[in-house]
Every structure is written in C-alpha cells, then in structure tokens.
CSV table of C-alpha atoms in Angstrom, one decimal:
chain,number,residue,atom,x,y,z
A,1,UNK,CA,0.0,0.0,0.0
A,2,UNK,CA,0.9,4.0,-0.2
A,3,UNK,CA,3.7,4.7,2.3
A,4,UNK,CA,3.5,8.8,2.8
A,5,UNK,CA,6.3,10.3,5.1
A,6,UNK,CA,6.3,13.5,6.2
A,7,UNK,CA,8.6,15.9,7.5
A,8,UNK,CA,9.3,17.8,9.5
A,9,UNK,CA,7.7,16.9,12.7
A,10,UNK,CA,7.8,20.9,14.3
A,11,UNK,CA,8.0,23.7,12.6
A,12,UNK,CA,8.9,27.3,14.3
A,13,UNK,CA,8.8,30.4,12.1
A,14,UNK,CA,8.2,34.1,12.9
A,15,UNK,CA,5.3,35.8,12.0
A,16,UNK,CA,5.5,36.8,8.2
A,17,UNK,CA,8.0,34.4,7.3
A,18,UNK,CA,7.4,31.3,5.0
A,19,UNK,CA,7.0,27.6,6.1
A,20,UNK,CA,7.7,25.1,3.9
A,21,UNK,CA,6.2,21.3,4.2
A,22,UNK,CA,6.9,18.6,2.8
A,23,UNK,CA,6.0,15.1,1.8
A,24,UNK,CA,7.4,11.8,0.0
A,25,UNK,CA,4.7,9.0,-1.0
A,26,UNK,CA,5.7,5.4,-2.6
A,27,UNK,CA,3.0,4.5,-4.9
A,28,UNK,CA,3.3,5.6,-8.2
A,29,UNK,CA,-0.2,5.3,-8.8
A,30,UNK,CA,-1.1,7.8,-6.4
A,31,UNK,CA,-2.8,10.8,-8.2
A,32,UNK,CA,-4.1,13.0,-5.9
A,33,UNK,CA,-2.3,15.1,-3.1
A,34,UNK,CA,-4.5,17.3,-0.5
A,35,UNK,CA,-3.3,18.9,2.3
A,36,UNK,CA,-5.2,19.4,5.5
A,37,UNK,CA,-5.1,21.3,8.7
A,38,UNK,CA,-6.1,20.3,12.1
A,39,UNK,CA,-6.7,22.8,14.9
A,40,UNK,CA,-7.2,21.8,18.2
A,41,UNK,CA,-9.7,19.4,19.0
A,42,UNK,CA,-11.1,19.9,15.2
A,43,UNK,CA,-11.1,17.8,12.0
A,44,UNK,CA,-9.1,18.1,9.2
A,45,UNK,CA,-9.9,20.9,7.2
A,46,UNK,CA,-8.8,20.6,3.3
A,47,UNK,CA,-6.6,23.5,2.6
A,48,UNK,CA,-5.7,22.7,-1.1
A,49,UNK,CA,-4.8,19.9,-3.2
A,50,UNK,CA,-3.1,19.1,-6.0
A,51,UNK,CA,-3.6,16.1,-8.9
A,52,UNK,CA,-1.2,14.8,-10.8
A,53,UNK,CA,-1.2,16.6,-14.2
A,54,UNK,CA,-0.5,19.5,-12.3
A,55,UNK,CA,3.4,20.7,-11.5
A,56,UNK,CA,1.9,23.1,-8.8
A,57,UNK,CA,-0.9,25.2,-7.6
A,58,UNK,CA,-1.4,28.3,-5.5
A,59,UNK,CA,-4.0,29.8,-3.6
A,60,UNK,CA,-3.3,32.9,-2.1
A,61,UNK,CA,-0.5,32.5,0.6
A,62,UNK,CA,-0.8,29.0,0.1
A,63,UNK,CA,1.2,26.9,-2.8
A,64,UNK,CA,1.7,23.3,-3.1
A,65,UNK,CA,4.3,21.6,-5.7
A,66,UNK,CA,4.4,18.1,-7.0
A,67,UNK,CA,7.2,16.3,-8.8
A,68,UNK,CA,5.9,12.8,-9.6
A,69,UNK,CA,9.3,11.9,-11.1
A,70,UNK,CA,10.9,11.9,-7.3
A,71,UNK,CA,7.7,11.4,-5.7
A,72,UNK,CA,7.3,14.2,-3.3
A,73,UNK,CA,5.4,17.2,-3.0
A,74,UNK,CA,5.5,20.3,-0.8
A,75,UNK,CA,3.1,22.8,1.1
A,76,UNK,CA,4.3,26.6,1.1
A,77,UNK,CA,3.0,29.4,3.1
A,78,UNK,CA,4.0,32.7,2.9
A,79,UNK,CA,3.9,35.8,5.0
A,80,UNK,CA,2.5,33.2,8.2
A,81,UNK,CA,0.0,34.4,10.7
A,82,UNK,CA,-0.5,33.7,14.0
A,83,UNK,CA,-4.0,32.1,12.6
A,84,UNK,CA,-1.6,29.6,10.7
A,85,UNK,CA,-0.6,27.4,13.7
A,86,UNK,CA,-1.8,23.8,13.8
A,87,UNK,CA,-1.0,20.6,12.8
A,88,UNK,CA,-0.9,20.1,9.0
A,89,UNK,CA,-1.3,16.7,7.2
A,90,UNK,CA,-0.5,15.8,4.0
A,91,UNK,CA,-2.1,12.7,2.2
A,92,UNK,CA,-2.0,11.0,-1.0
A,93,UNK,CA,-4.0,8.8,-2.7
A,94,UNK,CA,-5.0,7.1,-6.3
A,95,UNK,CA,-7.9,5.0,-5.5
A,96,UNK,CA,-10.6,5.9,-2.9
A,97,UNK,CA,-9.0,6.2,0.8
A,98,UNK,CA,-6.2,8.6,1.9
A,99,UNK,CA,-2.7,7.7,3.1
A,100,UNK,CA,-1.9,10.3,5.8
A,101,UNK,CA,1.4,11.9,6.5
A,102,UNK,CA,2.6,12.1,10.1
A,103,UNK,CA,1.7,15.7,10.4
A,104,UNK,CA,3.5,18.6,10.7
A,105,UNK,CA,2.6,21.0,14.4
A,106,UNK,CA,3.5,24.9,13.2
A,107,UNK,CA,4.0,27.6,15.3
A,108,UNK,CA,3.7,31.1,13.8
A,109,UNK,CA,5.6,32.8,16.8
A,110,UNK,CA,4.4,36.9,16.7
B,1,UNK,CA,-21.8,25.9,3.7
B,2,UNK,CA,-22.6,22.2,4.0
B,3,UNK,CA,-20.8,20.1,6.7
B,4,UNK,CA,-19.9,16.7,7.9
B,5,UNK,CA,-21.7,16.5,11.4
B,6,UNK,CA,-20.9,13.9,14.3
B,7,UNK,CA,-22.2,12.5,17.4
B,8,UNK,CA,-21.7,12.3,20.3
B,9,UNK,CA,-18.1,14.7,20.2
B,10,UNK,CA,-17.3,12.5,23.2
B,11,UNK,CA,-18.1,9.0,24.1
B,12,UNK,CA,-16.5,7.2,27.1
B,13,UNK,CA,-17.5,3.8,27.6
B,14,UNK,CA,-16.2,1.1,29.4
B,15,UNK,CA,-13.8,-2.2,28.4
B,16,UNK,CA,-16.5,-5.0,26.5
B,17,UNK,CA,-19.3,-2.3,25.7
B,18,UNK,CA,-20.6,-1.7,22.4
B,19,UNK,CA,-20.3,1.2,21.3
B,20,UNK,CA,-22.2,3.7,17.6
B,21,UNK,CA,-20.1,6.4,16.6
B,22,UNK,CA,-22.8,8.3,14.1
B,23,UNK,CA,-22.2,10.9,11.7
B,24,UNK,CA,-24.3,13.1,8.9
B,25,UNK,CA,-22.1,13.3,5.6
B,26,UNK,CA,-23.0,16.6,3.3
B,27,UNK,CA,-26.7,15.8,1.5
B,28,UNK,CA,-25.4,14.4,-1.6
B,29,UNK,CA,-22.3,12.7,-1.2
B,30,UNK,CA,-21.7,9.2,-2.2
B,31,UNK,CA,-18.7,8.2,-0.6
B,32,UNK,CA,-18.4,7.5,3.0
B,33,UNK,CA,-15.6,7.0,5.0
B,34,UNK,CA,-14.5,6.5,8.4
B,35,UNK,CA,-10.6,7.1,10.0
B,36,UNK,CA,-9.6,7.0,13.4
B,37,UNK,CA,-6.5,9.2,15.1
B,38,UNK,CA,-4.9,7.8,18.1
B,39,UNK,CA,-3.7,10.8,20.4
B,40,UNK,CA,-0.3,12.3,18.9
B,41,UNK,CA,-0.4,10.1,16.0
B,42,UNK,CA,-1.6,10.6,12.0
B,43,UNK,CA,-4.9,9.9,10.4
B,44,UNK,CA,-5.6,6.2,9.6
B,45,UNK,CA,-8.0,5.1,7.3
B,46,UNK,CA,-10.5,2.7,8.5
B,47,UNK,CA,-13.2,1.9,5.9
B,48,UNK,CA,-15.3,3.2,3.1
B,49,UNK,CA,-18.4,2.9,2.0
B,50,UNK,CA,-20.0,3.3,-1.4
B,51,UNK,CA,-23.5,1.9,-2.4
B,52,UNK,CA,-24.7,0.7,0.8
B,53,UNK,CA,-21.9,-1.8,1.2
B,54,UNK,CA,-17.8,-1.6,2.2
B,55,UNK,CA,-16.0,-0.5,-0.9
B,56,UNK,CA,-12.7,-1.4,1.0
B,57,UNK,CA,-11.1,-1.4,4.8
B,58,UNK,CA,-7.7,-1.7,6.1
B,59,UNK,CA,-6.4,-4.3,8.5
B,60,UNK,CA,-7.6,-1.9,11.4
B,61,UNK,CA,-11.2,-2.8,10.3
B,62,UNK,CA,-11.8,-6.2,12.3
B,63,UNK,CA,-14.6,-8.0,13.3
B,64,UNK,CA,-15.3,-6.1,16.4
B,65,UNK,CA,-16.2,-3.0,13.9
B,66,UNK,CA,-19.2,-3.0,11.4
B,67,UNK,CA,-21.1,0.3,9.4
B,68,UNK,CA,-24.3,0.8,8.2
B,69,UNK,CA,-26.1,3.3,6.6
B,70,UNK,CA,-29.5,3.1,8.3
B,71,UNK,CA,-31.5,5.5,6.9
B,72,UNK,CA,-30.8,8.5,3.8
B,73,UNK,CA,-28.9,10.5,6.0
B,74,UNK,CA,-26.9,8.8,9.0
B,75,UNK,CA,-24.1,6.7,8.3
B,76,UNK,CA,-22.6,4.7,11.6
B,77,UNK,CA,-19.4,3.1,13.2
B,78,UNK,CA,-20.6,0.1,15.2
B,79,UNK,CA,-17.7,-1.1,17.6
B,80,UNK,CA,-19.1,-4.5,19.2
B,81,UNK,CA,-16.6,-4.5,21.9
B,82,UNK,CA,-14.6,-2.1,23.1
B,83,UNK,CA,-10.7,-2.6,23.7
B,84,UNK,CA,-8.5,0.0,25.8
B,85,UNK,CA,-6.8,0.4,22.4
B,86,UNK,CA,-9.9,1.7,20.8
B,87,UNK,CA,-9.3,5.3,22.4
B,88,UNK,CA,-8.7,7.6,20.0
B,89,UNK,CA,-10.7,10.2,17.9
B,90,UNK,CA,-12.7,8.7,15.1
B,91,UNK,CA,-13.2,10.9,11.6
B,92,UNK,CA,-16.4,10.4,9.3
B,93,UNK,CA,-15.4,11.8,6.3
B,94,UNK,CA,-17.7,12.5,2.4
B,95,UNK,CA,-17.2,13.2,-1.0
B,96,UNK,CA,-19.3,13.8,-3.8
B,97,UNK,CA,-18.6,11.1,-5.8
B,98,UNK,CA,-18.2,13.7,-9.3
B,99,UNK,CA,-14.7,14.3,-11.0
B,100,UNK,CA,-13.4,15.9,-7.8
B,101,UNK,CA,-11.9,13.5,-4.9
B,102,UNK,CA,-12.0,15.7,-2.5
B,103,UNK,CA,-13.3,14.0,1.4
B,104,UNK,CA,-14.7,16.6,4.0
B,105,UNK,CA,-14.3,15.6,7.4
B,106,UNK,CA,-16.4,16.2,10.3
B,107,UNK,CA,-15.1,17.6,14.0
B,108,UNK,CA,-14.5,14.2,15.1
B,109,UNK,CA,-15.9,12.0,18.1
B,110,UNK,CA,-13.2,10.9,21.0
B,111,UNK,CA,-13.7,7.6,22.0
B,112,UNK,CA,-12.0,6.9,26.0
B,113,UNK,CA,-12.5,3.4,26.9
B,114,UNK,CA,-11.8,2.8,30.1
C-alpha cells in the first residue's frame, strides 16, 4: 500500500516568514495530493490539493508543488500568521481512501 | 456551507461495551468514509463505504467493527466490543462522488475506553 512520510515533525517560524512542508509517497499510482489542517480538538480541514497533471498550484499565501518523477510534494505558506498554527497533514492517494502523513505542528511565533 | 456532522463529540464507555459512533455526511455525497486518530499520532483510514456496502477497509477494520447506513442520511461506526486500544478520535469523512476526490471531514468523536 501507499507509504507517505512527512517531514518535518515541528515547525517554528516568525510571523510573516514562509514555512515550507513537505511530503514523499511510494505509490506511483497515487494521483491526488491534498493537504489538510487540524486545529485543536477539530477535524481536518482541506486546505488545497493538488492532482497529478499538475506541476503546482497556489492559492493565495498557500502553494503546493508536486514532482511525480521523485515522488514528493511540498506545502508553502508565505507571510504566516499567527492564525496559521496547527498541525498540517499531507495525504495521497490514487484510488478511494487517503494515506496520511505524520503531520507537521507549526507555530507562527508573533 | 454544508458540513460533515458527528455525534456524540465524546463517548466514554467502558472495556466489553458496544459502542455507535454516528455521523451526517454533506446531502449528496456518495462516498463515506471512516478514519480514526490515536492521540499524537496521523490519520488512519479505516473503511469506506459506497452503495450501501464496504467498498474497502484496512487491517484496522476487524470484526469487532461493522457500518451501516440506516436510513438517507446517517451513516454509523458500530464497535461490538470495546478494547482500551480503541481510544482515540474517530473521523467520518464524504465526498461527492463527481470528477473531484475531494473528502470533507467532520469535527470528530473521541472515543476513551476505560
């Protein structure tokens, strides 16, 4: 089955700075890439996703990348917010249920 | 904007019990899903549910759990009996079912068993 790794574990960046995610997966037949974030005590919340005809899409602060050739992908955010800490997921999949990264806890420090 | 509900958000119950995690997916989604996330640890898919029968479950997905789809709306986790290892917050998730694979989760329900 799809193996999706995650790193890294913590992130710490200062308000306004970028964070950068990111994730490996295994199974080439994976085709679709969301990210999600969890708040506290919430569920995940989809933030964007990618598929796999696309090399990389942005929405707003947020940007994700794929290369299918090394199998990874990547979760950008620029100019962070306070409002941008929690624990983001990556996933991957290319048939019906999701393979979950470890997560990734961010702290926007102000 | 339509959501995934679930109840209860908490359920403790003790070692043996049964216990029926429910959850409301958006109106016209086809998919169903359920995950589970022990404390600390990543999202792990349990089953899913297309049709009104299991399109596919992991090794997680035992025996001790079943789902059903009672009625148009409600779409439930049945765990027969309850193991300490069973803690842990349980995900319904839905999706549409068109071009788009996109799963919405609900808020979750923490399961302690005690």
């Amino acid at each position: 089955g799809e193996n999706v790794e995650q790193h890294p574990s913590t992130l710490s960046v200062q308000e306004g700075d970028s964070a950068v995610i990111k994730c490996t997966y295994s199974d080439s037949a994976s085709n679709y890439f969301p990210w999600y974030k969890q708040e506290l005590g919430k569920g995940p919340q989809l933030i964007i996703d990618i598929r796999s005809n696309v090399g990389e899409k942005k929405d707003q602060r947020i940007a994700v990348t794929l290369n299918k050739t090394a199998k990874h992908f990547s979760l950008h955010i620029t100019e962070t917010q306070p409002e941008d800490s929690a624990v983001y997921f990556c996933a991957a999949t290319g048939a019906n249920n999701l393979f979950f990264g470890t997560g990734t806890r961010l702290t926007v420090i102000p | 904007e339509p959501e995934v509900t679930q109840t209860p958000s908490h359920q403790v119950t003790q070692m043996g019990q049964e216990v029926i995690l429910r959850c409301v997916p958006i109106s016209n989604h086809l998919y169903f899903y359920w995950y589970r996330q022990i404390l600390g640890q990543k999202v792990e898919f349990l089953v899913s549910f297309y049709n009104n029968e299991i399109s596919e479950k992991s090794e997680i997905f035992d025996d001790q759990f079943s789902v059903e789809r009672p009625d148009g709306s409600n779409f439930t986790l049945k765990i027969r009996s309850t193991k300490l290892e069973d803690s842990a917050m349980y995900f319904c998730a839905s999706r549409d079912g068109s071009s788009t694979d996109t799963q919405y989760f609900g808020p979750g329900t923490r399961l302690t068993v005690l």
